[in-house]
mmCIF file of C-alpha atoms and ligand atoms in Angstrom:
data_model
loop_
_atom_site.group_PDB
_atom_site.id
_atom_site.type_symbol
_atom_site.label_atom_id
_atom_site.label_comp_id
_atom_site.label_asym_id
_atom_site.label_seq_id
_atom_site.Cartn_x
_atom_site.Cartn_y
_atom_site.Cartn_z
ATOM 1 C CA UNK A 1 132.937 93.879 115.457
ATOM 2 C CA UNK A 2 132.427 92.017 118.663
ATOM 3 C CA UNK A 3 131.451 88.591 118.570
ATOM 4 C CA UNK A 4 127.633 89.486 119.588
ATOM 5 C CA UNK A 5 128.028 91.775 116.543
ATOM 6 C CA UNK A 6 129.350 89.352 113.693
ATOM 7 C CA UNK A 7 126.857 86.677 114.913
ATOM 8 C CA UNK A 8 124.117 89.664 113.958
ATOM 9 C CA UNK A 9 125.429 90.402 111.019
ATOM 10 C CA UNK A 10 125.687 87.135 109.262
ATOM 11 C CA UNK A 11 121.961 86.210 111.025
ATOM 12 C CA UNK A 12 120.542 89.299 109.236
ATOM 13 C CA UNK A 13 122.189 88.804 105.954
ATOM 14 C CA UNK A 14 120.667 84.945 106.146
ATOM 15 C CA UNK A 15 117.488 86.080 107.148
ATOM 16 C CA UNK A 16 117.267 88.760 104.734
ATOM 17 C CA UNK A 17 118.429 87.297 101.670
ATOM 18 C CA UNK A 18 115.701 84.815 102.936
ATOM 19 C CA UNK A 19 112.517 86.913 103.289
ATOM 20 C CA UNK A 20 113.328 90.537 102.083
ATOM 21 C CA UNK A 21 111.170 89.880 98.729
ATOM 22 C CA UNK A 22 108.042 88.610 100.418
ATOM 23 C CA UNK A 23 108.456 91.329 103.272
ATOM 24 C CA UNK A 24 108.421 94.323 100.596
ATOM 25 C CA UNK A 25 105.525 92.453 98.992
ATOM 26 C CA UNK A 26 102.740 92.469 101.812
ATOM 27 C CA UNK A 27 99.725 94.510 101.645
ATOM 28 C CA UNK A 28 101.090 97.505 104.126
ATOM 29 C CA UNK A 29 103.691 98.555 101.539
ATOM 30 C CA UNK A 30 102.219 97.494 98.130
ATOM 31 C CA UNK A 31 98.796 97.741 98.370
ATOM 32 C CA UNK A 32 97.721 99.615 95.422
ATOM 33 C CA UNK A 33 94.081 100.539 96.365
ATOM 34 C CA UNK A 34 94.924 100.953 100.689
ATOM 35 C CA UNK A 35 91.541 102.246 102.340
ATOM 36 C CA UNK A 36 92.418 105.115 104.798
ATOM 37 C CA UNK A 37 92.377 108.760 104.954
ATOM 38 C CA UNK A 38 94.841 111.582 105.502
ATOM 39 C CA UNK A 39 98.665 112.546 104.457
ATOM 40 C CA UNK A 40 100.856 108.818 103.529
ATOM 41 C CA UNK A 41 103.040 107.105 106.069
ATOM 42 C CA UNK A 42 106.512 106.257 105.745
ATOM 43 C CA UNK A 43 105.259 103.166 103.642
ATOM 44 C CA UNK A 44 102.855 105.012 101.023
ATOM 45 C CA UNK A 45 99.672 103.756 103.281
ATOM 46 C CA UNK A 46 96.751 106.852 104.629
ATOM 47 C CA UNK A 47 98.198 107.672 107.846
ATOM 48 C CA UNK A 48 94.863 106.817 109.049
ATOM 49 C CA UNK A 49 93.155 103.366 108.410
ATOM 50 C CA UNK A 50 90.070 103.145 107.680
ATOM 51 C CA UNK A 51 86.818 104.434 110.169
ATOM 52 C CA UNK A 52 90.162 105.197 112.934
ATOM 53 C CA UNK A 53 89.624 107.939 115.329
ATOM 54 C CA UNK A 54 93.074 109.500 116.503
ATOM 55 C CA UNK A 55 93.290 109.536 120.523
ATOM 56 C CA UNK A 56 96.237 111.793 122.000
ATOM 57 C CA UNK A 57 99.290 110.332 124.116
ATOM 58 C CA UNK A 58 97.602 110.483 127.203
ATOM 59 C CA UNK A 59 94.091 109.175 126.256
ATOM 60 C CA UNK A 60 95.858 106.188 124.993
ATOM 61 C CA UNK A 61 93.169 103.226 126.234
ATOM 62 C CA UNK A 62 94.546 100.105 128.087
ATOM 63 C CA UNK A 63 93.298 97.028 126.615
ATOM 64 C CA UNK A 64 94.150 93.441 127.863
ATOM 65 C CA UNK A 65 92.916 90.663 129.409
ATOM 66 C CA UNK A 66 92.101 92.129 132.734
ATOM 67 C CA UNK A 67 95.265 90.968 134.670
ATOM 68 C CA UNK A 68 98.733 93.115 134.825
ATOM 69 C CA UNK A 69 101.801 90.643 135.125
ATOM 70 C CA UNK A 70 103.528 92.262 137.867
ATOM 71 C CA UNK A 71 107.442 91.640 135.689
ATOM 72 C CA UNK A 72 110.374 93.253 137.476
ATOM 73 C CA UNK A 73 113.018 93.753 135.108
ATOM 74 C CA UNK A 74 115.696 91.848 136.965
ATOM 75 C CA UNK A 75 113.277 88.687 136.695
ATOM 76 C CA UNK A 76 112.038 88.989 132.718
ATOM 77 C CA UNK A 77 113.189 86.742 130.838
ATOM 78 C CA UNK A 78 112.777 86.093 126.771
ATOM 79 C CA UNK A 79 112.616 82.376 125.262
ATOM 80 C CA UNK A 80 113.166 82.313 121.861
ATOM 81 C CA UNK A 81 112.775 78.758 120.575
ATOM 82 C CA UNK A 82 110.755 76.176 118.318
ATOM 83 C CA UNK A 83 112.236 76.037 114.595
ATOM 84 C CA UNK A 84 115.268 78.086 115.241
ATOM 85 C CA UNK A 85 118.897 76.298 115.091
ATOM 86 C CA UNK A 86 119.942 77.963 118.376
ATOM 87 C CA UNK A 87 117.567 78.740 120.906
ATOM 88 C CA UNK A 88 117.991 81.097 123.420
ATOM 89 C CA UNK A 89 116.939 82.928 126.839
ATOM 90 C CA UNK A 90 118.012 86.624 127.175
ATOM 91 C CA UNK A 91 117.834 88.603 130.417
ATOM 92 C CA UNK A 92 117.190 92.368 130.754
ATOM 93 C CA UNK A 93 120.730 93.074 130.851
ATOM 94 C CA UNK A 94 121.505 90.924 127.747
ATOM 95 C CA UNK A 95 118.381 92.865 125.758
ATOM 96 C CA UNK A 96 119.868 96.052 126.870
ATOM 97 C CA UNK A 97 123.361 94.640 125.627
ATOM 98 C CA UNK A 98 121.839 94.343 121.801
ATOM 99 C CA UNK A 99 122.041 96.832 119.091
ATOM 100 C CA UNK A 100 118.926 99.603 120.028
ATOM 101 C CA UNK A 101 116.542 101.370 117.877
ATOM 102 C CA UNK A 102 114.414 104.791 118.471
ATOM 103 C CA UNK A 103 111.467 104.740 116.008
ATOM 104 C CA UNK A 104 108.396 106.900 115.874
ATOM 105 C CA UNK A 105 105.727 104.725 115.217
ATOM 106 C CA UNK A 106 101.805 104.809 114.825
ATOM 107 C CA UNK A 107 99.540 102.121 116.702
ATOM 108 C CA UNK A 108 96.102 101.287 115.184
ATOM 109 C CA UNK A 109 93.721 99.439 117.611
ATOM 110 C CA UNK A 110 91.187 97.117 115.229
ATOM 111 C CA UNK A 111 88.408 98.729 118.067
ATOM 112 C CA UNK A 112 88.557 101.904 116.322
ATOM 113 C CA UNK A 113 91.426 104.362 117.627
ATOM 114 C CA UNK A 114 94.716 105.475 116.915
ATOM 115 C CA UNK A 115 97.987 107.465 118.072
ATOM 116 C CA UNK A 116 100.123 109.263 116.031
ATOM 117 C CA UNK A 117 103.956 109.359 116.395
ATOM 118 C CA UNK A 118 105.096 107.285 119.657
ATOM 119 C CA UNK A 119 108.168 107.278 120.180
ATOM 120 C CA UNK A 120 109.522 103.668 121.092
ATOM 121 C CA UNK A 121 112.965 102.389 121.757
ATOM 122 C CA UNK A 122 113.544 98.811 121.899
ATOM 123 C CA UNK A 123 115.148 96.141 120.185
ATOM 124 C CA UNK A 124 114.415 94.788 116.582
ATOM 125 C CA UNK A 125 112.833 90.984 116.371
ATOM 126 C CA UNK A 126 114.647 90.678 113.510
ATOM 127 C CA UNK A 127 118.207 91.176 115.477
ATOM 128 C CA UNK A 128 116.708 88.363 117.990
ATOM 129 C CA UNK A 129 116.123 86.070 114.878
ATOM 130 C CA UNK A 130 119.471 86.487 113.867
ATOM 131 C CA UNK A 131 120.847 85.066 116.950
ATOM 132 C CA UNK A 132 118.205 82.092 117.205
ATOM 133 C CA UNK A 133 118.160 81.504 113.295
ATOM 134 C CA UNK A 134 114.956 80.291 112.481
ATOM 135 C CA UNK A 135 115.248 77.158 110.355
ATOM 136 C CA UNK A 136 114.433 77.260 106.639
ATOM 137 C CA UNK A 137 111.671 75.841 107.007
ATOM 138 C CA UNK A 138 110.386 78.136 110.188
ATOM 139 C CA UNK A 139 107.458 80.189 108.449
ATOM 140 C CA UNK A 140 105.526 81.908 111.315
ATOM 141 C CA UNK A 141 105.870 82.658 114.896
ATOM 142 C CA UNK A 142 104.127 82.786 118.077
ATOM 143 C CA UNK A 143 104.570 85.374 120.658
ATOM 144 C CA UNK A 144 103.594 84.442 124.359
ATOM 145 C CA UNK A 145 102.825 86.679 127.191
ATOM 146 C CA UNK A 146 102.802 86.702 130.868
ATOM 147 C CA UNK A 147 99.430 86.991 131.483
ATOM 148 C CA UNK A 148 98.588 83.916 128.846
ATOM 149 C CA UNK A 149 97.755 86.085 126.078
ATOM 150 C CA UNK A 150 99.427 85.012 122.314
ATOM 151 C CA UNK A 151 99.198 86.025 119.112
ATOM 152 C CA UNK A 152 100.963 84.425 115.609
ATOM 153 C CA UNK A 153 102.588 86.556 112.840
ATOM 154 C CA UNK A 154 103.754 85.104 109.451
ATOM 155 C CA UNK A 155 107.702 85.643 109.030
ATOM 156 C CA UNK A 156 107.512 88.278 106.683
ATOM 157 C CA UNK A 157 106.039 90.456 108.840
ATOM 158 C CA UNK A 158 107.410 89.623 112.075
ATOM 159 C CA UNK A 159 110.577 90.088 110.385
ATOM 160 C CA UNK A 160 110.584 93.726 109.339
ATOM 161 C CA UNK A 161 112.742 96.249 110.916
ATOM 162 C CA UNK A 162 110.058 98.213 112.347
ATOM 163 C CA UNK A 163 108.509 95.195 114.586
ATOM 164 C CA UNK A 164 110.203 95.958 118.403
ATOM 165 C CA UNK A 165 110.710 94.765 121.401
ATOM 166 C CA UNK A 166 109.715 98.315 123.539
ATOM 167 C CA UNK A 167 111.003 98.844 126.684
ATOM 168 C CA UNK A 168 111.004 102.465 126.405
ATOM 169 C CA UNK A 169 108.482 104.915 125.430
ATOM 170 C CA UNK A 170 109.624 108.928 125.185
ATOM 171 C CA UNK A 171 112.751 108.368 126.867
ATOM 172 C CA UNK A 172 111.058 106.740 130.292
ATOM 173 C CA UNK A 173 110.522 103.233 130.695
ATOM 174 C CA UNK A 174 107.488 101.527 128.973
ATOM 175 C CA UNK A 175 104.500 101.519 131.851
ATOM 176 C CA UNK A 176 103.441 98.478 133.070
ATOM 177 C CA UNK A 177 99.814 98.977 131.833
ATOM 178 C CA UNK A 178 101.110 99.436 127.935
ATOM 179 C CA UNK A 179 103.262 96.235 128.740
ATOM 180 C CA UNK A 180 106.173 96.712 130.215
ATOM 181 C CA UNK A 181 109.111 95.925 131.378
ATOM 182 C CA UNK A 182 108.953 94.738 127.438
ATOM 183 C CA UNK A 183 106.418 94.457 125.094
ATOM 184 C CA UNK A 184 106.208 93.852 120.870
ATOM 185 C CA UNK A 185 104.600 96.304 118.283
ATOM 186 C CA UNK A 186 103.962 95.508 114.799
ATOM 187 C CA UNK A 187 102.918 99.328 113.660
ATOM 188 C CA UNK A 188 102.113 97.608 110.005
ATOM 189 C CA UNK A 189 99.459 95.623 111.677
ATOM 190 C CA UNK A 190 96.856 96.012 114.283
ATOM 191 C CA UNK A 191 97.889 96.468 117.727
ATOM 192 C CA UNK A 192 96.572 92.739 119.264
ATOM 193 C CA UNK A 193 99.721 91.917 117.444
ATOM 194 C CA UNK A 194 101.984 93.170 119.520
ATOM 195 C CA UNK A 195 101.870 90.943 122.631
ATOM 196 C CA UNK A 196 102.234 93.243 125.789
ATOM 197 C CA UNK A 197 104.536 91.774 128.524
ATOM 198 C CA UNK A 198 106.625 89.017 126.133
ATOM 199 C CA UNK A 199 108.127 86.222 127.036
ATOM 200 C CA UNK A 200 108.561 83.848 124.759
ATOM 201 C CA UNK A 201 109.074 83.907 120.766
ATOM 202 C CA UNK A 202 108.044 80.403 119.608
ATOM 203 C CA UNK A 203 109.395 79.541 115.645
ATOM 204 C CA UNK A 204 106.714 77.338 113.572
ATOM 205 C CA UNK A 205 107.099 75.734 110.378
ATOM 206 C CA UNK A 206 103.187 76.431 109.973
ATOM 207 C CA UNK A 207 100.743 78.616 111.014
ATOM 208 C CA UNK A 208 98.835 78.503 114.462
ATOM 209 C CA UNK A 209 95.970 81.061 116.077
ATOM 210 C CA UNK A 210 96.800 82.988 118.910
ATOM 211 C CA UNK A 211 94.547 83.861 121.564
ATOM 212 C CA UNK A 212 92.257 86.549 119.358
ATOM 213 C CA UNK A 213 92.987 84.713 116.082
ATOM 214 C CA UNK A 214 91.133 81.692 117.917
ATOM 215 C CA UNK A 215 88.431 83.994 118.764
ATOM 216 C CA UNK A 216 87.676 85.326 115.557
ATOM 217 C CA UNK A 217 89.672 88.536 114.784
ATOM 218 C CA UNK A 218 91.415 88.661 111.435
ATOM 219 C CA UNK A 219 94.667 86.395 111.095
ATOM 220 C CA UNK A 220 96.100 88.576 108.672
ATOM 221 C CA UNK A 221 94.914 91.580 110.272
ATOM 222 C CA UNK A 222 96.093 94.559 107.482
ATOM 223 C CA UNK A 223 94.518 97.788 108.513
ATOM 224 C CA UNK A 224 94.536 99.291 105.324
ATOM 225 C CA UNK A 225 91.776 96.443 103.870
ATOM 226 C CA UNK A 226 90.056 97.182 107.023
ATOM 227 C CA UNK A 227 90.518 92.958 107.855
ATOM 228 C CA UNK A 228 88.708 92.856 110.972
ATOM 229 C CA UNK A 229 87.126 89.833 111.634
ATOM 230 C CA UNK A 230 88.019 86.603 110.023
HETATM 231 N N1 LIG B 1 99.841 90.299 126.661
HETATM 232 C C1 LIG B 1 98.925 90.773 126.420
HETATM 233 N N2 LIG B 1 99.270 91.245 124.968
HETATM 234 C C2 LIG B 1 98.450 91.906 124.455
HETATM 235 C C3 LIG B 1 97.018 92.358 124.996
HETATM 236 C C4 LIG B 1 96.897 91.547 125.888
HETATM 237 O O1 LIG B 1 95.170 91.109 126.392
HETATM 238 N N3 LIG B 1 97.819 90.461 126.476
HETATM 239 N N4 LIG B 1 95.951 93.388 123.936
HETATM 240 C C5 LIG B 1 96.384 93.368 122.822
HETATM 241 C C6 LIG B 1 95.177 94.239 122.285
HETATM 242 S S1 LIG B 1 93.975 93.179 122.011
HETATM 243 C C7 LIG B 1 95.340 95.362 122.009
HETATM 244 S S2 LIG B 1 94.623 96.460 121.219
HETATM 245 C C8 LIG B 1 96.791 96.070 122.437
HETATM 246 C C9 LIG B 1 96.422 96.848 123.361
HETATM 247 O O2 LIG B 1 97.972 97.716 123.754
HETATM 248 P P1 LIG B 1 97.426 99.187 124.740
HETATM 249 O O3 LIG B 1 96.801 98.652 126.123
HETATM 250 O O4 LIG B 1 99.158 98.994 125.216
HETATM 251 O O5 LIG B 1 97.025 99.850 124.038
HETATM 252 O O6 LIG B 1 97.595 94.953 122.852
HETATM 253 C C10 LIG B 1 97.414 93.686 122.625
HETATM 254 N N5 LIG B 1 98.321 93.070 123.116
HETATM 255 MO MO1 LIG B 2 92.518 95.111 120.785
#
């Protein structure tokens, strides 16, 4: 193992010892009476959360605050700081030097549409957390984006292995209107939890609401519990 691989493995072991039980107990994995329809997803939840319309990939809406930041990959940086033992900043090349993951995921937007089977490629948030080493008192992470957007996550959601910093879709660079060069995806929660044009992961020792959470969106955001507002 290289030094980098060793640091990731040691950081992951520590995070999993601390968070695995809480991750396994989240509603998107254990709700005894999940709402929705269709065959089940990989966690046993109905494929379509309640009231969702499934759209084709080419119909994927673009929803954001209205200004698309132009972040060239050579200038892209991700800062990881706050309640961590080893703050760091990553370049595009450094992000690509980390273990890459391919994952087909569903994308559920609270405004009533879902897209199924998006073939994402990227880096797990847990890999980045393993390098930054959240302090024992860290409980949440605030995701900040280049357009001024932000969204908060409890660590039992953020550290799940399907939470990715995505830079490719279907083998091509992620389109800028969907958050390229790098966006987050959090497939077990509503899509607003995934910041497009991600710039900073700020670990927190208590919860703090992000852009939409301040404006009345649910702070829990569980699709199969129909958590839409407050
Ligand atoms: N940076 C940033 N990320 C964001 C948003 C935003 O306004 N800015 N909107 C969120 C919301 S409300 C949704 S529903 C999804 C939409 O992603 P899409 O435009 O790729 O469909 O992005 C989320 N991430
Ligand atoms: Mo949204």
